[in-house]
């Protein structure tokens, strides 16, 4: 990329980004995957120095192929079990298949909110960071002032955070203020 923000695929010197935030490497290919928040895309930097995109660039939460899927402010991503990647965006956790580059919604939806329960019924508001261990996913839910988790059974629950503030104590009464990472 260059100093000017914008959108353009191409070589690493030609490419333009607009607020790249999080990323990870594909251990199979050596490619680097980056979230491009303001362009509502995932950008892929191949080992030969070419930048390509996943997502149409339209703001939304539509599943589909790399060319038609839409993202809503992707902020972070990491490798997922199998050959795929998790992507955090404002209201949803998305899954990219590394082979086909197709995008599906794993949890949440385009509409933001705060709701625990089955992963596709759950609501988030500003997923800013992700980590997973074994079969449990952990998410920073920025606007809900909480750390959320998704169990192996697909249930979303609030791990820590009860409301905005700063308070130590048991997880169900502790308070956080805009957890980012």
PDB file of C-alpha atoms in Angstrom:
ATOM      1  CA  UNK A   1       0.000   0.000   0.000  1.00  0.00           C
ATOM      2  CA  UNK A   2       0.878   3.661  -0.110  1.00  0.00           C
ATOM      3  CA  UNK A   3       0.344   6.634   2.157  1.00  0.00           C
ATOM      4  CA  UNK A   4      -2.948   7.490   0.445  1.00  0.00           C
ATOM      5  CA  UNK A   5      -5.960   5.500   1.556  1.00  0.00           C
ATOM      6  CA  UNK A   6      -8.361   4.074  -0.985  1.00  0.00           C
ATOM      7  CA  UNK A   7      -9.130   0.815  -2.711  1.00  0.00           C
ATOM      8  CA  UNK A   8      -7.068  -0.898  -5.370  1.00  0.00           C
ATOM      9  CA  UNK A   9      -5.867  -4.452  -5.889  1.00  0.00           C
ATOM     10  CA  UNK A  10      -2.554  -5.166  -7.647  1.00  0.00           C
ATOM     11  CA  UNK A  11       1.059  -5.426  -6.617  1.00  0.00           C
ATOM     12  CA  UNK A  12       1.992  -4.489  -3.072  1.00  0.00           C
ATOM     13  CA  UNK A  13       3.237  -1.090  -4.308  1.00  0.00           C
ATOM     14  CA  UNK A  14       0.045  -0.407  -6.317  1.00  0.00           C
ATOM     15  CA  UNK A  15      -2.490  -1.588  -3.748  1.00  0.00           C
ATOM     16  CA  UNK A  16      -4.524   0.813  -1.625  1.00  0.00           C
ATOM     17  CA  UNK A  17      -6.186   0.093   1.711  1.00  0.00           C
ATOM     18  CA  UNK A  18      -8.533   2.081   3.949  1.00  0.00           C
ATOM     19  CA  UNK A  19      -8.010   1.289   7.633  1.00  0.00           C
ATOM     20  CA  UNK A  20      -6.473  -2.188   7.644  1.00  0.00           C
ATOM     21  CA  UNK A  21      -6.904  -3.387  11.205  1.00  0.00           C
ATOM     22  CA  UNK A  22      -6.299  -7.087  11.886  1.00  0.00           C
ATOM     23  CA  UNK A  23      -4.895 -10.048  10.081  1.00  0.00           C
ATOM     24  CA  UNK A  24      -3.283 -13.433  10.074  1.00  0.00           C
ATOM     25  CA  UNK A  25      -1.172 -15.666   7.870  1.00  0.00           C
ATOM     26  CA  UNK A  26      -2.316 -18.738   5.975  1.00  0.00           C
ATOM     27  CA  UNK A  27       0.027 -21.471   7.225  1.00  0.00           C
ATOM     28  CA  UNK A  28      -0.504 -23.496   4.039  1.00  0.00           C
ATOM     29  CA  UNK A  29       0.334 -20.825   1.460  1.00  0.00           C
ATOM     30  CA  UNK A  30       2.163 -18.069   3.333  1.00  0.00           C
ATOM     31  CA  UNK A  31      -0.432 -15.511   2.186  1.00  0.00           C
ATOM     32  CA  UNK A  32      -1.377 -12.744   4.597  1.00  0.00           C
ATOM     33  CA  UNK A  33      -5.066 -11.986   5.159  1.00  0.00           C
ATOM     34  CA  UNK A  34      -5.993  -8.469   6.377  1.00  0.00           C
ATOM     35  CA  UNK A  35      -9.240  -6.821   7.340  1.00  0.00           C
ATOM     36  CA  UNK A  36      -9.839  -3.592   5.400  1.00  0.00           C
ATOM     37  CA  UNK A  37     -12.417  -1.907   7.616  1.00  0.00           C
ATOM     38  CA  UNK A  38     -13.517   1.069   5.531  1.00  0.00           C
ATOM     39  CA  UNK A  39     -13.483  -0.872   2.253  1.00  0.00           C
ATOM     40  CA  UNK A  40     -15.660  -3.616   3.827  1.00  0.00           C
ATOM     41  CA  UNK A  41     -13.360  -6.305   2.422  1.00  0.00           C
ATOM     42  CA  UNK A  42     -10.769  -8.872   3.356  1.00  0.00           C
ATOM     43  CA  UNK A  43      -7.515  -8.345   1.492  1.00  0.00           C
ATOM     44  CA  UNK A  44      -5.122 -11.166   0.622  1.00  0.00           C
ATOM     45  CA  UNK A  45      -1.423 -10.523   0.067  1.00  0.00           C
ATOM     46  CA  UNK A  46       0.011 -13.565  -1.704  1.00  0.00           C
ATOM     47  CA  UNK A  47       3.576 -14.765  -1.232  1.00  0.00           C
ATOM     48  CA  UNK A  48       4.401 -13.378  -4.711  1.00  0.00           C
ATOM     49  CA  UNK A  49       3.314  -9.859  -3.694  1.00  0.00           C
ATOM     50  CA  UNK A  50      -0.150  -9.599  -5.301  1.00  0.00           C
ATOM     51  CA  UNK A  51      -3.048  -8.064  -3.400  1.00  0.00           C
ATOM     52  CA  UNK A  52      -6.561  -9.404  -4.082  1.00  0.00           C
ATOM     53  CA  UNK A  53      -9.888  -8.973  -2.300  1.00  0.00           C
ATOM     54  CA  UNK A  54     -12.646 -11.051  -0.751  1.00  0.00           C
ATOM     55  CA  UNK A  55     -15.979  -9.237  -0.695  1.00  0.00           C
ATOM     56  CA  UNK A  56     -17.829  -6.915  -3.047  1.00  0.00           C
ATOM     57  CA  UNK A  57     -17.020  -3.761  -1.083  1.00  0.00           C
ATOM     58  CA  UNK A  58     -20.677  -3.081  -0.299  1.00  0.00           C
ATOM     59  CA  UNK A  59     -21.470  -2.697   3.392  1.00  0.00           C
ATOM     60  CA  UNK A  60     -23.608  -5.605   4.584  1.00  0.00           C
ATOM     61  CA  UNK A  61     -23.662  -9.169   5.862  1.00  0.00           C
ATOM     62  CA  UNK A  62     -24.426 -11.256   2.773  1.00  0.00           C
ATOM     63  CA  UNK A  63     -22.938 -14.724   2.441  1.00  0.00           C
ATOM     64  CA  UNK A  64     -21.606 -16.040  -0.842  1.00  0.00           C
ATOM     65  CA  UNK A  65     -18.585 -16.269  -3.088  1.00  0.00           C
ATOM     66  CA  UNK A  66     -15.589 -13.973  -2.760  1.00  0.00           C
ATOM     67  CA  UNK A  67     -17.016 -11.645  -5.396  1.00  0.00           C
ATOM     68  CA  UNK A  68     -20.540 -11.194  -3.965  1.00  0.00           C
ATOM     69  CA  UNK A  69     -20.172 -11.559  -0.175  1.00  0.00           C
ATOM     70  CA  UNK A  70     -20.471  -8.367   1.842  1.00  0.00           C
ATOM     71  CA  UNK A  71     -18.822  -7.365   5.117  1.00  0.00           C
ATOM     72  CA  UNK A  72     -19.812  -4.744   7.686  1.00  0.00           C
ATOM     73  CA  UNK A  73     -16.625  -3.149   8.980  1.00  0.00           C
ATOM     74  CA  UNK A  74     -14.329  -6.154   9.463  1.00  0.00           C
ATOM     75  CA  UNK A  75     -11.891  -5.498  12.317  1.00  0.00           C
ATOM     76  CA  UNK A  76      -9.996  -8.674  13.181  1.00  0.00           C
ATOM     77  CA  UNK A  77      -9.469 -12.204  11.968  1.00  0.00           C
ATOM     78  CA  UNK A  78      -7.631 -15.410  12.782  1.00  0.00           C
ATOM     79  CA  UNK A  79      -7.190 -18.905  11.440  1.00  0.00           C
ATOM     80  CA  UNK A  80     -10.002 -21.322  12.236  1.00  0.00           C
ATOM     81  CA  UNK A  81     -10.062 -25.109  12.528  1.00  0.00           C
ATOM     82  CA  UNK A  82      -9.776 -26.788   9.153  1.00  0.00           C
ATOM     83  CA  UNK A  83      -8.837 -24.678   6.194  1.00  0.00           C
ATOM     84  CA  UNK A  84     -10.731 -21.512   7.039  1.00  0.00           C
ATOM     85  CA  UNK A  85     -10.584 -18.131   8.773  1.00  0.00           C
ATOM     86  CA  UNK A  86     -12.811 -16.349  11.290  1.00  0.00           C
ATOM     87  CA  UNK A  87     -13.559 -12.659  10.643  1.00  0.00           C
ATOM     88  CA  UNK A  88     -14.934 -10.271  13.305  1.00  0.00           C
ATOM     89  CA  UNK A  89     -17.121  -7.457  12.071  1.00  0.00           C
ATOM     90  CA  UNK A  90     -19.571  -5.092  13.720  1.00  0.00           C
ATOM     91  CA  UNK A  91     -22.469  -7.482  14.313  1.00  0.00           C
ATOM     92  CA  UNK A  92     -21.285 -10.908  13.194  1.00  0.00           C
ATOM     93  CA  UNK A  93     -18.558 -13.494  13.166  1.00  0.00           C
ATOM     94  CA  UNK A  94     -17.989 -14.691   9.616  1.00  0.00           C
ATOM     95  CA  UNK A  95     -16.154 -17.738   8.246  1.00  0.00           C
ATOM     96  CA  UNK A  96     -14.070 -17.753   5.055  1.00  0.00           C
ATOM     97  CA  UNK A  97     -13.274 -21.112   3.454  1.00  0.00           C
ATOM     98  CA  UNK A  98      -9.591 -20.845   2.468  1.00  0.00           C
ATOM     99  CA  UNK A  99     -10.009 -23.125  -0.547  1.00  0.00           C
ATOM    100  CA  UNK A 100     -13.154 -21.699  -2.197  1.00  0.00           C
ATOM    101  CA  UNK A 101     -12.953 -18.235  -0.519  1.00  0.00           C
ATOM    102  CA  UNK A 102     -16.715 -18.423   0.085  1.00  0.00           C
ATOM    103  CA  UNK A 103     -18.053 -16.494   3.068  1.00  0.00           C
ATOM    104  CA  UNK A 104     -20.704 -17.678   5.541  1.00  0.00           C
ATOM    105  CA  UNK A 105     -22.060 -16.179   8.753  1.00  0.00           C
ATOM    106  CA  UNK A 106     -20.919 -18.252  11.717  1.00  0.00           C
ATOM    107  CA  UNK A 107     -22.605 -16.225  14.487  1.00  0.00           C
ATOM    108  CA  UNK A 108     -24.590 -13.028  14.866  1.00  0.00           C
ATOM    109  CA  UNK A 109     -26.122 -10.951  12.093  1.00  0.00           C
ATOM    110  CA  UNK A 110     -25.939  -7.606  10.355  1.00  0.00           C
ATOM    111  CA  UNK A 111     -28.267  -6.119  12.993  1.00  0.00           C
ATOM    112  CA  UNK A 112     -26.288  -5.290  16.119  1.00  0.00           C
ATOM    113  CA  UNK A 113     -27.523  -5.928  19.634  1.00  0.00           C
ATOM    114  CA  UNK A 114     -26.815  -7.895  22.783  1.00  0.00           C
ATOM    115  CA  UNK A 115     -28.256 -11.385  22.995  1.00  0.00           C
ATOM    116  CA  UNK A 116     -26.817 -14.695  24.192  1.00  0.00           C
ATOM    117  CA  UNK A 117     -28.083 -18.013  22.844  1.00  0.00           C
ATOM    118  CA  UNK A 118     -27.656 -20.172  19.739  1.00  0.00           C
ATOM    119  CA  UNK A 119     -24.873 -18.665  17.590  1.00  0.00           C
ATOM    120  CA  UNK A 120     -27.057 -17.676  14.634  1.00  0.00           C
ATOM    121  CA  UNK A 121     -29.646 -16.040  16.935  1.00  0.00           C
ATOM    122  CA  UNK A 122     -27.061 -14.237  19.086  1.00  0.00           C
ATOM    123  CA  UNK A 123     -26.395 -10.515  18.691  1.00  0.00           C
ATOM    124  CA  UNK A 124     -23.131  -8.605  19.050  1.00  0.00           C
ATOM    125  CA  UNK A 125     -22.236  -4.922  18.776  1.00  0.00           C
ATOM    126  CA  UNK A 126     -18.715  -4.248  17.627  1.00  0.00           C
ATOM    127  CA  UNK A 127     -16.651  -7.433  17.528  1.00  0.00           C
ATOM    128  CA  UNK A 128     -13.108  -6.091  17.653  1.00  0.00           C
ATOM    129  CA  UNK A 129     -10.938  -9.113  18.469  1.00  0.00           C
ATOM    130  CA  UNK A 130     -11.037 -12.896  18.380  1.00  0.00           C
ATOM    131  CA  UNK A 131      -9.118 -15.817  19.849  1.00  0.00           C
ATOM    132  CA  UNK A 132      -9.962 -19.469  20.192  1.00  0.00           C
ATOM    133  CA  UNK A 133      -8.732 -22.385  22.244  1.00  0.00           C
ATOM    134  CA  UNK A 134      -9.708 -25.941  21.559  1.00  0.00           C
ATOM    135  CA  UNK A 135     -13.310 -25.596  20.403  1.00  0.00           C
ATOM    136  CA  UNK A 136     -14.223 -22.390  22.266  1.00  0.00           C
ATOM    137  CA  UNK A 137     -14.159 -18.953  20.591  1.00  0.00           C
ATOM    138  CA  UNK A 138     -13.587 -15.751  22.615  1.00  0.00           C
ATOM    139  CA  UNK A 139     -14.666 -12.327  21.294  1.00  0.00           C
ATOM    140  CA  UNK A 140     -14.260  -8.732  22.449  1.00  0.00           C
ATOM    141  CA  UNK A 141     -17.697  -7.156  22.120  1.00  0.00           C
ATOM    142  CA  UNK A 142     -16.717  -3.477  22.185  1.00  0.00           C
ATOM    143  CA  UNK A 143     -20.055  -1.680  22.381  1.00  0.00           C
ATOM    144  CA  UNK A 144     -21.533  -4.240  24.788  1.00  0.00           C
ATOM    145  CA  UNK A 145     -18.541  -3.823  27.136  1.00  0.00           C
ATOM    146  CA  UNK A 146     -18.074  -7.575  27.356  1.00  0.00           C
ATOM    147  CA  UNK A 147     -16.035 -10.613  26.453  1.00  0.00           C
ATOM    148  CA  UNK A 148     -18.310 -13.148  24.817  1.00  0.00           C
ATOM    149  CA  UNK A 149     -17.699 -16.812  24.047  1.00  0.00           C
ATOM    150  CA  UNK A 150     -19.065 -19.414  21.674  1.00  0.00           C
ATOM    151  CA  UNK A 151     -18.989 -22.988  22.937  1.00  0.00           C
ATOM    152  CA  UNK A 152     -18.288 -26.073  20.843  1.00  0.00           C
ATOM    153  CA  UNK A 153     -22.057 -26.682  20.895  1.00  0.00           C
ATOM    154  CA  UNK A 154     -22.626 -23.284  19.237  1.00  0.00           C
ATOM    155  CA  UNK A 155     -24.013 -21.415  22.246  1.00  0.00           C
ATOM    156  CA  UNK A 156     -23.037 -17.768  22.767  1.00  0.00           C
ATOM    157  CA  UNK A 157     -22.682 -16.523  26.326  1.00  0.00           C
ATOM    158  CA  UNK A 158     -21.229 -13.510  28.073  1.00  0.00           C
ATOM    159  CA  UNK A 159     -18.033 -14.535  29.829  1.00  0.00           C
ATOM    160  CA  UNK A 160     -17.153 -11.203  31.480  1.00  0.00           C
ATOM    161  CA  UNK A 161     -18.917  -7.866  31.591  1.00  0.00           C
ATOM    162  CA  UNK A 162     -22.219  -6.680  32.971  1.00  0.00           C
ATOM    163  CA  UNK A 163     -22.278  -3.009  31.925  1.00  0.00           C
ATOM    164  CA  UNK A 164     -19.917  -0.166  31.036  1.00  0.00           C
ATOM    165  CA  UNK A 165     -17.563   0.737  33.825  1.00  0.00           C
ATOM    166  CA  UNK A 166     -14.523  -0.444  35.721  1.00  0.00           C
ATOM    167  CA  UNK A 167     -15.217  -2.962  38.440  1.00  0.00           C
ATOM    168  CA  UNK A 168     -13.364  -6.056  39.565  1.00  0.00           C
ATOM    169  CA  UNK A 169     -15.236  -9.058  40.868  1.00  0.00           C
ATOM    170  CA  UNK A 170     -17.000 -12.192  39.704  1.00  0.00           C
ATOM    171  CA  UNK A 171     -17.403 -12.382  35.924  1.00  0.00           C
ATOM    172  CA  UNK A 172     -21.148 -11.729  36.034  1.00  0.00           C
ATOM    173  CA  UNK A 173     -20.739  -8.433  37.936  1.00  0.00           C
ATOM    174  CA  UNK A 174     -17.341  -7.237  36.669  1.00  0.00           C
ATOM    175  CA  UNK A 175     -17.442  -4.197  34.421  1.00  0.00           C
ATOM    176  CA  UNK A 176     -15.370  -3.222  31.386  1.00  0.00           C
ATOM    177  CA  UNK A 177     -15.262  -0.166  29.199  1.00  0.00           C
ATOM    178  CA  UNK A 178     -14.975  -0.794  25.452  1.00  0.00           C
ATOM    179  CA  UNK A 179     -12.703  -3.902  25.379  1.00  0.00           C
ATOM    180  CA  UNK A 180     -10.719  -3.786  22.144  1.00  0.00           C
ATOM    181  CA  UNK A 181      -8.413  -6.800  22.178  1.00  0.00           C
TER     182      UNK A 181
END
